[in-house]
CSV table of C-alpha atoms and ligand atoms in Angstrom, one decimal:
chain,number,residue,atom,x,y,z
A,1,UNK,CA,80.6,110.5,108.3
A,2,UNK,CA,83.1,109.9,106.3
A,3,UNK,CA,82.8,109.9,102.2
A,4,UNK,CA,84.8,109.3,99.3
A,5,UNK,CA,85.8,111.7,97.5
A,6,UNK,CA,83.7,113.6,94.1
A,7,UNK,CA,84.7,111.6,91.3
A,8,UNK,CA,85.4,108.4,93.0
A,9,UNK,CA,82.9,105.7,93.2
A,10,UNK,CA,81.0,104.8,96.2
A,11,UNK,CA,81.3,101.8,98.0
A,12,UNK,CA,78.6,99.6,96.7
A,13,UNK,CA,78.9,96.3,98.9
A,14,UNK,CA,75.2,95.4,97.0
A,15,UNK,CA,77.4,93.4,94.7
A,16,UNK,CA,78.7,91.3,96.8
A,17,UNK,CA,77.0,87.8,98.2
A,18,UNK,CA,77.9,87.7,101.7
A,19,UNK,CA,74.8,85.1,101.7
A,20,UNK,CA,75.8,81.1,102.3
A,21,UNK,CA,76.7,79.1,99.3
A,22,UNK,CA,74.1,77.1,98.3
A,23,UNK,CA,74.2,73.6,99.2
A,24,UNK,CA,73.9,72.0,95.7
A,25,UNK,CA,77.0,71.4,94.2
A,26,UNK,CA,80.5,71.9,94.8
A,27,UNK,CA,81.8,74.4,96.9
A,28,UNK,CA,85.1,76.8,95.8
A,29,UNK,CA,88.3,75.4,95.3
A,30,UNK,CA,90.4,75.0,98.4
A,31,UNK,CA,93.2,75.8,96.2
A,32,UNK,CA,92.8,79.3,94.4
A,33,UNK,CA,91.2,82.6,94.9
A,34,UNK,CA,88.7,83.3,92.8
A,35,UNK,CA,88.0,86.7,91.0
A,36,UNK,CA,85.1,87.8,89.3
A,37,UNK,CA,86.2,90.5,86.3
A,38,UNK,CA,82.8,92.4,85.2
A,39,UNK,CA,82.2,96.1,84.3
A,40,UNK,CA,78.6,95.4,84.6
A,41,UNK,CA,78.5,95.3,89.2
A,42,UNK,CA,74.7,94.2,88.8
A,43,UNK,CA,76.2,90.9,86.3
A,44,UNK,CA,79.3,90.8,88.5
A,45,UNK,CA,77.4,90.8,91.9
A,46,UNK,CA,75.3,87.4,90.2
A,47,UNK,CA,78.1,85.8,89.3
A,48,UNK,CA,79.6,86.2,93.0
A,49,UNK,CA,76.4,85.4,94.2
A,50,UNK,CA,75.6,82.0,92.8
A,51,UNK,CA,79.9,81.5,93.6
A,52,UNK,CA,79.0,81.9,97.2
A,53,UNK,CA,80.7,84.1,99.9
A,54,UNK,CA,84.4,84.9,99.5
A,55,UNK,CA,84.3,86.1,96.0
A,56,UNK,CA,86.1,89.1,95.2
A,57,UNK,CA,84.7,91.2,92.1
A,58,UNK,CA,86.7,93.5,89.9
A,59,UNK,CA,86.3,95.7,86.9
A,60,UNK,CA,88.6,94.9,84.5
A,61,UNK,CA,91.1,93.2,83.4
A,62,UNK,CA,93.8,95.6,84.4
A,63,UNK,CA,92.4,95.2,87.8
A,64,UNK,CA,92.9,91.8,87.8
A,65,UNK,CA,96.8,91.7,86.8
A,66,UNK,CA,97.0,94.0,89.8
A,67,UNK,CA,95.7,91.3,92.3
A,68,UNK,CA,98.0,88.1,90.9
A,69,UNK,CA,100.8,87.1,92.5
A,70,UNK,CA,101.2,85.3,95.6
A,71,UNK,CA,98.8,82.3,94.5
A,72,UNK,CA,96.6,80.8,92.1
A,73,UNK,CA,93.5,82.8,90.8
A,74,UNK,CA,90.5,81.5,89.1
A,75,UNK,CA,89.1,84.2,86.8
A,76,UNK,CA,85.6,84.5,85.9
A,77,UNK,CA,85.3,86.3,83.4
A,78,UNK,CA,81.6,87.9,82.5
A,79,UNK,CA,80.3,89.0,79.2
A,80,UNK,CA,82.4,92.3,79.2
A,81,UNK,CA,85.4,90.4,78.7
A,82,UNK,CA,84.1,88.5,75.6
A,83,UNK,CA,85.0,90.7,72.8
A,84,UNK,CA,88.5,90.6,70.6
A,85,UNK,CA,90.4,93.3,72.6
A,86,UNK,CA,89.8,92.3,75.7
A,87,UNK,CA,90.4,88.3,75.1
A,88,UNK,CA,93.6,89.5,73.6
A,89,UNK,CA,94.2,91.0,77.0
A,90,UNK,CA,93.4,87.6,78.2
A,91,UNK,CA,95.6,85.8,76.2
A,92,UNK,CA,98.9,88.1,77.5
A,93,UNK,CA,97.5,87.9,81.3
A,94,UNK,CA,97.3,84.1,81.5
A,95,UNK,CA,100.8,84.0,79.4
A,96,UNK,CA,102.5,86.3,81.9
A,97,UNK,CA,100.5,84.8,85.0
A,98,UNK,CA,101.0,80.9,85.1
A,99,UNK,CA,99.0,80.8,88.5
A,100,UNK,CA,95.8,82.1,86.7
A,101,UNK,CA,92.9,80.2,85.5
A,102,UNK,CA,90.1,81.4,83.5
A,103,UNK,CA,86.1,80.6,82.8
A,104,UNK,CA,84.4,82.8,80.3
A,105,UNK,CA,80.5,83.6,80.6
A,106,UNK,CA,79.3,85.7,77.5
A,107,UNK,CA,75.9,86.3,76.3
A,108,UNK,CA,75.7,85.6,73.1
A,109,UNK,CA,78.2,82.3,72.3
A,110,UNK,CA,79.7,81.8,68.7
A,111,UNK,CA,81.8,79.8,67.2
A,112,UNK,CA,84.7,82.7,66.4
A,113,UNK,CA,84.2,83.4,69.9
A,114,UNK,CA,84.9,79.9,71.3
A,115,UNK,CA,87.8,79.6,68.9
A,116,UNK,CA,89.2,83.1,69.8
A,117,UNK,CA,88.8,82.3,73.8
A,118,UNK,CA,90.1,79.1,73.5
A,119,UNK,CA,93.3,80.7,71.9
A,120,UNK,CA,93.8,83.1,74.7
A,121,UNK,CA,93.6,80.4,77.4
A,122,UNK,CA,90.3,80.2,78.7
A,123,UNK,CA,90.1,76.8,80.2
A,124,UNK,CA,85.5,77.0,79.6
A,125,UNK,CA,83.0,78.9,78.2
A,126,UNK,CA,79.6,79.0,79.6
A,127,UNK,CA,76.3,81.3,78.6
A,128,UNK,CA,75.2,84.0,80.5
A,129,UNK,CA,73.0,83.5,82.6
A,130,UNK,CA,74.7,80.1,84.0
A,131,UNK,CA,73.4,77.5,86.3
A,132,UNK,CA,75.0,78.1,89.3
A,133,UNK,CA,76.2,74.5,89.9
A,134,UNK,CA,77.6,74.8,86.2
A,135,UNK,CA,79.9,77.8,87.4
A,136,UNK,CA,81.1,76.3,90.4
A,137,UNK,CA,82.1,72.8,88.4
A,138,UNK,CA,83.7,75.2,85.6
A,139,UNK,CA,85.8,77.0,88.2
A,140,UNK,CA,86.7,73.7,89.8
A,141,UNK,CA,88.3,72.6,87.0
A,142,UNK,CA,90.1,75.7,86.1
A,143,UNK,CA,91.5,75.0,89.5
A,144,UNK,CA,92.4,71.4,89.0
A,145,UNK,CA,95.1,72.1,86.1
A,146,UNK,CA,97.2,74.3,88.4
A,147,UNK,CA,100.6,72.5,88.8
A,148,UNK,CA,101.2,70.4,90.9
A,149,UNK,CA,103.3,72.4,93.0
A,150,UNK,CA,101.2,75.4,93.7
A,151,UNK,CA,100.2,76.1,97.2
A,152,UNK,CA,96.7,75.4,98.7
A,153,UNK,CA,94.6,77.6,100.6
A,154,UNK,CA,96.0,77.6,104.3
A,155,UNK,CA,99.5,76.4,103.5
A,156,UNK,CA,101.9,79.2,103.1
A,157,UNK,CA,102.3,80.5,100.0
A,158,UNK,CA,105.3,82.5,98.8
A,159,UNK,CA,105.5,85.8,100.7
A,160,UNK,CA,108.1,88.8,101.6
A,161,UNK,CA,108.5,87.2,105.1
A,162,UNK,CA,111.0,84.9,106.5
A,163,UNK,CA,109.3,81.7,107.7
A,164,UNK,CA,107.6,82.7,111.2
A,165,UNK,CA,109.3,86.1,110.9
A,166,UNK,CA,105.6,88.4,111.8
A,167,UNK,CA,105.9,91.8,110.7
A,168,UNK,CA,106.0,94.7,113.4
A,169,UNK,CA,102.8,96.3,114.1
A,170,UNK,CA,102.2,99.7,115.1
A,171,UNK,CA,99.0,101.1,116.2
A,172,UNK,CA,98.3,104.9,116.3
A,173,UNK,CA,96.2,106.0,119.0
A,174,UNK,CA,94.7,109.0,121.0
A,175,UNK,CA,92.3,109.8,123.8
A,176,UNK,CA,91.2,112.8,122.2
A,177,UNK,CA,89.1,113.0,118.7
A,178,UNK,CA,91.0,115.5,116.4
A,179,UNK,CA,94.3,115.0,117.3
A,180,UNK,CA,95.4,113.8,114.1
A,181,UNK,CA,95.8,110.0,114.1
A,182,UNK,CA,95.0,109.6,110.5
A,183,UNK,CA,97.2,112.1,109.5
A,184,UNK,CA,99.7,110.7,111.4
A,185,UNK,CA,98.9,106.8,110.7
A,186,UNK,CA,98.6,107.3,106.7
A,187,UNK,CA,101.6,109.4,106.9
A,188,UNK,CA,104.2,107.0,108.6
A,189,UNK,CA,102.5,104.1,106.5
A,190,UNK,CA,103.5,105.8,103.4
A,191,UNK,CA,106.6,106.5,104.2
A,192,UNK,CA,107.1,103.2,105.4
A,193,UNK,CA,106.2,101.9,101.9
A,194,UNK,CA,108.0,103.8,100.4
A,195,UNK,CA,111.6,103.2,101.8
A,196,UNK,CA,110.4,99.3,102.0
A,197,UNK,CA,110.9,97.3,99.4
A,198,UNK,CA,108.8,94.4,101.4
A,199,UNK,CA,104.8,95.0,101.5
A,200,UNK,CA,103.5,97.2,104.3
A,201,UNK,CA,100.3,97.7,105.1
A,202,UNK,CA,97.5,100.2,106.4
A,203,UNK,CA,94.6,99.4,108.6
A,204,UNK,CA,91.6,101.3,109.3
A,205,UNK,CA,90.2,100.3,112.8
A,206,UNK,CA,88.4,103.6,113.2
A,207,UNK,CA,85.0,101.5,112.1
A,208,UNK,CA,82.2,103.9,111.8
A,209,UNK,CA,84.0,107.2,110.4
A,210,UNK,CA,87.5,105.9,109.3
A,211,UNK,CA,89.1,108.6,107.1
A,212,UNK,CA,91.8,106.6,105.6
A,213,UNK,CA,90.7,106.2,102.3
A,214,UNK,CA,89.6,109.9,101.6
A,215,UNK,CA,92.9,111.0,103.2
A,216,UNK,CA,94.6,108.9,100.3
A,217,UNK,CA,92.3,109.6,97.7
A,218,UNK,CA,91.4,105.8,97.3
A,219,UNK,CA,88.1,103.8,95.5
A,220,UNK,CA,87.8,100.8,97.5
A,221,UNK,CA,86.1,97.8,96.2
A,222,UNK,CA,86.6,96.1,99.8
A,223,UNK,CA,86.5,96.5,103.0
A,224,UNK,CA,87.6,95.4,106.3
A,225,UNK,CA,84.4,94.1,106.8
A,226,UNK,CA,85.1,91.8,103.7
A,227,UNK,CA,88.0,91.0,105.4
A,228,UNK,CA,86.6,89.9,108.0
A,229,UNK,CA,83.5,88.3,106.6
A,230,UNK,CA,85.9,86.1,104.8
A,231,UNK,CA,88.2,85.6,108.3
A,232,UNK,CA,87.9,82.0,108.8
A,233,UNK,CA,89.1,81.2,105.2
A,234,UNK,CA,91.7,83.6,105.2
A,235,UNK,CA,95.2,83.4,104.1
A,236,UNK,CA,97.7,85.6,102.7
A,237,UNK,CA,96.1,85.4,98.9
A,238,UNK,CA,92.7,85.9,99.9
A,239,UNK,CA,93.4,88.8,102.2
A,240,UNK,CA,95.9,90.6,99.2
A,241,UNK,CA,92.3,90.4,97.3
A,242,UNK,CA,90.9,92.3,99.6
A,243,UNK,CA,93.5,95.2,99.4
A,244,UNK,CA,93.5,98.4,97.7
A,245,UNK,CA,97.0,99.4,96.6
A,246,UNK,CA,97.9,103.1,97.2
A,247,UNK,CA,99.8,103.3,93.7
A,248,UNK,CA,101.8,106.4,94.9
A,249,UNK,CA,103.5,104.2,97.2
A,250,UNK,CA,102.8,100.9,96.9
A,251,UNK,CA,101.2,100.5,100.6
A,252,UNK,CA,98.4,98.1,100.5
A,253,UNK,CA,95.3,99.3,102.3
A,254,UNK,CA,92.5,98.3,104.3
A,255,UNK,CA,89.9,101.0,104.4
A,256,UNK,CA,87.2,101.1,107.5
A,257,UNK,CA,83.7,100.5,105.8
A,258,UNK,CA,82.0,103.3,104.0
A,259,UNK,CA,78.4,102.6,106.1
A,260,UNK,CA,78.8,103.4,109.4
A,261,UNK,CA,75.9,101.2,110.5
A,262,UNK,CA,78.5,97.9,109.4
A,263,UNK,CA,81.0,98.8,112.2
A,264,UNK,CA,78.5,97.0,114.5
A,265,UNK,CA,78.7,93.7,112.9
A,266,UNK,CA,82.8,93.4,112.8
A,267,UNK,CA,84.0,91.2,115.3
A,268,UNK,CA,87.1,92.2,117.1
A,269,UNK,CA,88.8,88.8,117.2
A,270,UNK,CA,88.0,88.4,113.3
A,271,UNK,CA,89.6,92.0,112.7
A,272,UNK,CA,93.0,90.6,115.0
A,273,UNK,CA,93.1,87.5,112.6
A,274,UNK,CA,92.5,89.9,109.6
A,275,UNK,CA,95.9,91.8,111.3
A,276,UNK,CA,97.6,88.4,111.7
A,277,UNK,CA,97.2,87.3,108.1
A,278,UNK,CA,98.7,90.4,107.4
A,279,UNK,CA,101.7,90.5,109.7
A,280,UNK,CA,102.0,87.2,108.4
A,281,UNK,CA,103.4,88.9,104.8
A,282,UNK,CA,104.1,92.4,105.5
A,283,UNK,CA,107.3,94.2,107.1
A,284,UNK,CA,104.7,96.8,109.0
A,285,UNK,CA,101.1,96.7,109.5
A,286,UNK,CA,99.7,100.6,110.7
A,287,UNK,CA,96.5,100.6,112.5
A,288,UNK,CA,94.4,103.8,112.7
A,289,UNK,CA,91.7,103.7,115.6
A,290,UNK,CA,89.2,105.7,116.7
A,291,UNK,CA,89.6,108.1,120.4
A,292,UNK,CA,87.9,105.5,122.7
A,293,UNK,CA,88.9,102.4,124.3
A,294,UNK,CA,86.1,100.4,122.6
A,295,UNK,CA,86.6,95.9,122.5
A,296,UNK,CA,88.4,96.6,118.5
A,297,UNK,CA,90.7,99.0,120.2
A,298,UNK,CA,91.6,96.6,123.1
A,299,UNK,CA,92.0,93.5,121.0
A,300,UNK,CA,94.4,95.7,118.6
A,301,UNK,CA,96.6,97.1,121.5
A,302,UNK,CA,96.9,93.1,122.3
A,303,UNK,CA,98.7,92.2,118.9
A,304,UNK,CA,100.5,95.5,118.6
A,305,UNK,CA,104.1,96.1,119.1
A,306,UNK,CA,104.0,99.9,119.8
A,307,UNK,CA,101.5,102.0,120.3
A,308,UNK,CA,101.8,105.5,119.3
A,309,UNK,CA,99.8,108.3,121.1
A,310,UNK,CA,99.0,111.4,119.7
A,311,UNK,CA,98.4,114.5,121.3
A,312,UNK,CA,98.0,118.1,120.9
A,313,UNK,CA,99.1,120.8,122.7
A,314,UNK,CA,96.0,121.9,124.8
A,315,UNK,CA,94.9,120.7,127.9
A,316,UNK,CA,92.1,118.7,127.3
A,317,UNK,CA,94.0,116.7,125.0
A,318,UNK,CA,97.1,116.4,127.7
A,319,UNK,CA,94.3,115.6,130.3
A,320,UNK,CA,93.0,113.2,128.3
A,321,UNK,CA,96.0,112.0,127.3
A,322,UNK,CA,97.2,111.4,130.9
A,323,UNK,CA,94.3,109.6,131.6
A,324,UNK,CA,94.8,107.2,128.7
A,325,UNK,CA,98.0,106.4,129.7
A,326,UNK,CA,96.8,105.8,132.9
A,327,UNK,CA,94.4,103.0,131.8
A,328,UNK,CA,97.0,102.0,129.6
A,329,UNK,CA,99.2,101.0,132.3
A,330,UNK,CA,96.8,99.2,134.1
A,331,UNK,CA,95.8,96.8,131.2
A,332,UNK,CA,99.1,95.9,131.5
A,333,UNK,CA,100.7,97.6,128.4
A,334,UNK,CA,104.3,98.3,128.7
A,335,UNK,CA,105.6,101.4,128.7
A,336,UNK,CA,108.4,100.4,126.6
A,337,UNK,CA,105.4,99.9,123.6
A,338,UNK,CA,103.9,103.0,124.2
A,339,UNK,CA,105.5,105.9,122.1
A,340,UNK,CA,104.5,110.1,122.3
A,341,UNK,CA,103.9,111.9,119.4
A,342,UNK,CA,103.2,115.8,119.8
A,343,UNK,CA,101.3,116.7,117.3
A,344,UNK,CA,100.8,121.0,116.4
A,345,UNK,CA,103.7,120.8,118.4
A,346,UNK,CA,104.8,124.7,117.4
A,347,UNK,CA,101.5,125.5,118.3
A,348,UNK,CA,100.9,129.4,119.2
A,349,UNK,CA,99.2,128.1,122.9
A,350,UNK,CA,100.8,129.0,126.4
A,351,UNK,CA,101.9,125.4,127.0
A,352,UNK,CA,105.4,124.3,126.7
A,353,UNK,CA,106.6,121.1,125.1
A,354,UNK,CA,108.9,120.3,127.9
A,355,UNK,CA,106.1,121.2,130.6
A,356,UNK,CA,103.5,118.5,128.4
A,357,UNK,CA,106.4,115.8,128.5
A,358,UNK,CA,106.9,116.3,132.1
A,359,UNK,CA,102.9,116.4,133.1
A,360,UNK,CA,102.5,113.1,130.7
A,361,UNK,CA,106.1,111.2,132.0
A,362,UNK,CA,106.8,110.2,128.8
A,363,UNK,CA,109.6,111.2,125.8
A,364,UNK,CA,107.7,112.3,122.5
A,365,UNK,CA,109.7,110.4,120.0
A,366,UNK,CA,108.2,113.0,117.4
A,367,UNK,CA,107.3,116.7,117.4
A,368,UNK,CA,105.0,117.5,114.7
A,369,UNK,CA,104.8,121.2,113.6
A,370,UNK,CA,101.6,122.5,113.0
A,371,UNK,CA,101.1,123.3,108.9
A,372,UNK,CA,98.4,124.8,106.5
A,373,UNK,CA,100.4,122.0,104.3
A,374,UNK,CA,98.0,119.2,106.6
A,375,UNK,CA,94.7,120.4,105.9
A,376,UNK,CA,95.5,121.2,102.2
A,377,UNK,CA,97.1,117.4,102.3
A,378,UNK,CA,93.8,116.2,103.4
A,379,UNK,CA,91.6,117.5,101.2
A,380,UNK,CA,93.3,116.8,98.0
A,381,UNK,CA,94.3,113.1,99.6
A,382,UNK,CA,97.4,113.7,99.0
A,383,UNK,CA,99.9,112.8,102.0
A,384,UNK,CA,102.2,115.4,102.8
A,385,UNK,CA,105.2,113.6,102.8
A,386,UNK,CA,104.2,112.9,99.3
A,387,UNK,CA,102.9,116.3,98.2
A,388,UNK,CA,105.1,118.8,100.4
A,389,UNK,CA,108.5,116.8,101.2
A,390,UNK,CA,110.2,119.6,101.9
A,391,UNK,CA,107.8,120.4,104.4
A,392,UNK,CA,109.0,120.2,108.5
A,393,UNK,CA,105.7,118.4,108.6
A,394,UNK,CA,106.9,115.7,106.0
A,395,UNK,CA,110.1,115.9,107.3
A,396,UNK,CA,108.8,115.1,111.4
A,397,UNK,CA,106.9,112.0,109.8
A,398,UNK,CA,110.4,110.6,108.0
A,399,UNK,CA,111.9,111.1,111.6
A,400,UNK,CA,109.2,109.5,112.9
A,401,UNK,CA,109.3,106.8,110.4
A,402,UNK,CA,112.9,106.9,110.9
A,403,UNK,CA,112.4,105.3,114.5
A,404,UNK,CA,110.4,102.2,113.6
A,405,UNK,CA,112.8,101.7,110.4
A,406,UNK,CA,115.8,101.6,113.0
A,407,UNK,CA,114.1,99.0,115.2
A,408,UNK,CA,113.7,97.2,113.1
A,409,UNK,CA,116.9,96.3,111.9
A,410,UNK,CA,118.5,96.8,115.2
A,411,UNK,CA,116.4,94.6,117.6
A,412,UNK,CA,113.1,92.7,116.4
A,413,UNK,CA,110.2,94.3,119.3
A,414,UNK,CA,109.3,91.2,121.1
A,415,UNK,CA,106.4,89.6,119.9
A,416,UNK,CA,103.9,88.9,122.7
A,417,UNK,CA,100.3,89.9,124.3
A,418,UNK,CA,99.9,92.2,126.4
A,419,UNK,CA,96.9,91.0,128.4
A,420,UNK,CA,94.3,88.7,127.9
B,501,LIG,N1,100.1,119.1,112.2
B,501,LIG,C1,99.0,119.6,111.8
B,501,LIG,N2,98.9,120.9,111.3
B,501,LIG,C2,97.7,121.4,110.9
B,501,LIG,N3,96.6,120.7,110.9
B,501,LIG,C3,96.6,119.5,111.3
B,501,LIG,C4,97.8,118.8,111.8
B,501,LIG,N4,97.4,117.6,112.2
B,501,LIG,C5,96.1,117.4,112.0
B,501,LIG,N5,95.6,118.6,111.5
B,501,LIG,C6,94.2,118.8,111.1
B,501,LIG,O1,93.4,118.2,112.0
B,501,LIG,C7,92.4,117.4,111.4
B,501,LIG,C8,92.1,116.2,112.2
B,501,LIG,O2,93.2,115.3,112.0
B,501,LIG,P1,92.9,113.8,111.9
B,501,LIG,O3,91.8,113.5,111.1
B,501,LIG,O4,94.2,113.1,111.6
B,501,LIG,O5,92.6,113.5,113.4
B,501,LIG,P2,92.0,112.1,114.1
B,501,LIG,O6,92.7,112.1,115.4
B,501,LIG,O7,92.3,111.0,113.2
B,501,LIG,O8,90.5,112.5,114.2
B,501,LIG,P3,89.3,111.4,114.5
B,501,LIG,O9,89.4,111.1,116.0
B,501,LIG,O10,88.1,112.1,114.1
B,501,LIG,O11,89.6,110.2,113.7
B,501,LIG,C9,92.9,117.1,110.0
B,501,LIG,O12,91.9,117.2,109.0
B,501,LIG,C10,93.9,118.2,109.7
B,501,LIG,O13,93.3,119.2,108.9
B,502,LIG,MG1,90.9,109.6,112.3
């Protein structure tokens, strides 16, 4: 089972409200995201709570100014944010962030700290604890002085993408457990990001033990399962909210969820909306998945523009491999999507590279060496091509990258199903 590294903090999805809103009152605005800033998860999972489902929670303020920018935000702000330094950190957030709203709840209301909130922008203060009807109405109207011209929820809202331009998605693959998907899938996606100046994302579809995050050393607040959860209202702000942002390189991530036992509940055709939203705004969405041709797999191959398989160099894995490719072919994939990548290639086995590309009929568009530099890489979460560039590793994944980069700007894959 996969788990987060020492240091880092665990997933705790307690604090969020996946429960129905209540019925009483009003429901959230159709026009803004809203965000609940608490350091306290036990006061920040309330507040969510009596919000209803959909509610994204954050620590801090800093954390915030990290999620604004494609469209409005309602913040709420609990009672760590009441005190002078961080409502001065207010004050410069809602200056610098026109599309932000804000409703303070504090525990213990004065009259300095009405006047000093007021200063910084807060549209309402409310005590701690607040009716939940009372939050709901406060948030509301935060949401009702956006201008005019902002975007609603469901209307596009200014993104990277040209208007119906989707963004190419590549899904890494394998028969075989252990072949080194994720070091291949996080690898190409940071490199990616890194030569993009356009977002690009990284999906973890490898459910139940989905190594993404540790392999990048992230603290995920969300989930794909929030993702999901929240897949009917989704659009491009709501889904950016659910994104952790892999600061070394700016790719925006979508870890698998930390408990296993939630795999279960994600619903493929919510997960290919989840990848839709995203394509939506990105240049490249990456898809990591786990070795078996499970419903998630099937309905990600579907939306997918190439698939890339990964192999090693020992028979099982070619047998395997062949097999795949195999059942591939008779969903109705084409070959033209599907893409070879040797992974170990330099391997010190009896097989022969050229004898594995004739046995599997198709041209490895990658040869990746086999490196001490990987395991080291994934233990410290750091991505080779970020930690050892000069690496032939790193320098096989900027190939590699090199190949979808050139697509791209040569001829747009064709956007269509593949079955189904
Ligand atoms: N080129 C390589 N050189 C050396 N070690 C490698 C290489 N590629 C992968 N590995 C090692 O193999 C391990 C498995 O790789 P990885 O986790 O990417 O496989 P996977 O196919 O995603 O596995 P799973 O099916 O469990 O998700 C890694 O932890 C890494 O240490
Ligand atoms: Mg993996």
């Amino acid at each position: 089972m996969s788990s987060y590294p020492q240091g880092v903090d665990q997933f705790d999805l307690s604090h969020f409200s996946f429960d129905e809103p209540f019925d009483a009152g009003p429901g959230l605005p159709s026009n803004a995201t809203v965000i609940v800033v608490e350091a306290d998860s036990t006061v920040a999972g309330q507040l969510a709570a009596q919000l209803g489902s959909g509610v994204v929670t954050v620590r801090d303020l800093d954390e915030l100014e990290h999620r604004l920018g494609l469209a409005p935000v309602v913040a709420v702000l609990g009672p760590s944010c009441a005190d002078p330094a961080e409502l001065a950190m207010v004050d410069l957030c809602v200056r610098r962030n026109p599309g932000l709203g804000t409703v303070l709840v504090t525990s213990q209301l004065s009259t300095e700290l009405l006047q000093r909130a007021l200063r910084a922008g807060v549209k309402d203060v409310l005590t701690h604890p607040v009716e939940g009807t009372e939050l709901l109405a406060a948030v509301n109207r935060a949401a009702e002085a956006f201008p005019a011209m902002q975007p609603a929820a469901g209307e596009p809202v200014e993104t990277f993408q040209e208007p119906g331009e989707l963004g190419r998605v590549i899904t890494v693959f394998s028969t075989k457990g252990g072949s080194g998907k994720s070091v291949v899938a996080t690898n190409l996606a940071v490199t990616l990001a890194r030569r993009s100046d356009r977002p690009v994302a990284l999906v973890d579809a490898h459910l139940e033990f989905g190594d993404v995050a540790v392999m990048l050393k992230l603290s995920p607040r969300h989930t794909v399962q929030d993702a999901v959860e929240a897949a009917d209202r989704l659009d491009p702000a709501l889904l950016e909210a659910f994104l952790t942002v892999h600061q070394p390189s700016g790719l925006l991530v979508l870890p698998a969820p930390a408990d296993p036992q939630l795999a279960g509940q994600i619903d493929a055709r919510e997960l290919v909306r989840v990848i839709e939203v995203l394509r939506s705004f990105c240049e490249t969405v990456v898809i990591d998945t786990p070795a078996s041709f499970n419903d998630v797999v099937l309905d990600v191959f579907n939306v997918s523009d190439d698939i890339i398989i990964v192999t090693g160099m020992d028979i099982p894995n070619i047998k395997n491999v062949k097999v795949g490719l195999h059942t591939l072919e008779q969903l109705g994939v084409p070959r033209e999507k599907l893409h070879l990548v040797i992974n170990r290639a330099d391997s010190k086995v009896k097989l022969d590279v050229g004898e594995v590309e004739k046995t599997l009929r198709i041209r490895p568009i990658a040869h990746i060496p086999s490196d001490v530099v990987v395991p080291i890489a994934v233990n410290k979460g750091e991505p080779v091509v970020i930690g050892s560039p000069r690496s032939t590793v790193a320098k096989a994944i900027e190939g590699l990258a090199a190949v979808f980069t050139k697509q791209s700007s040569e001829a747009p894959a064709a956007r269509r199903r593949f079955f189904g």
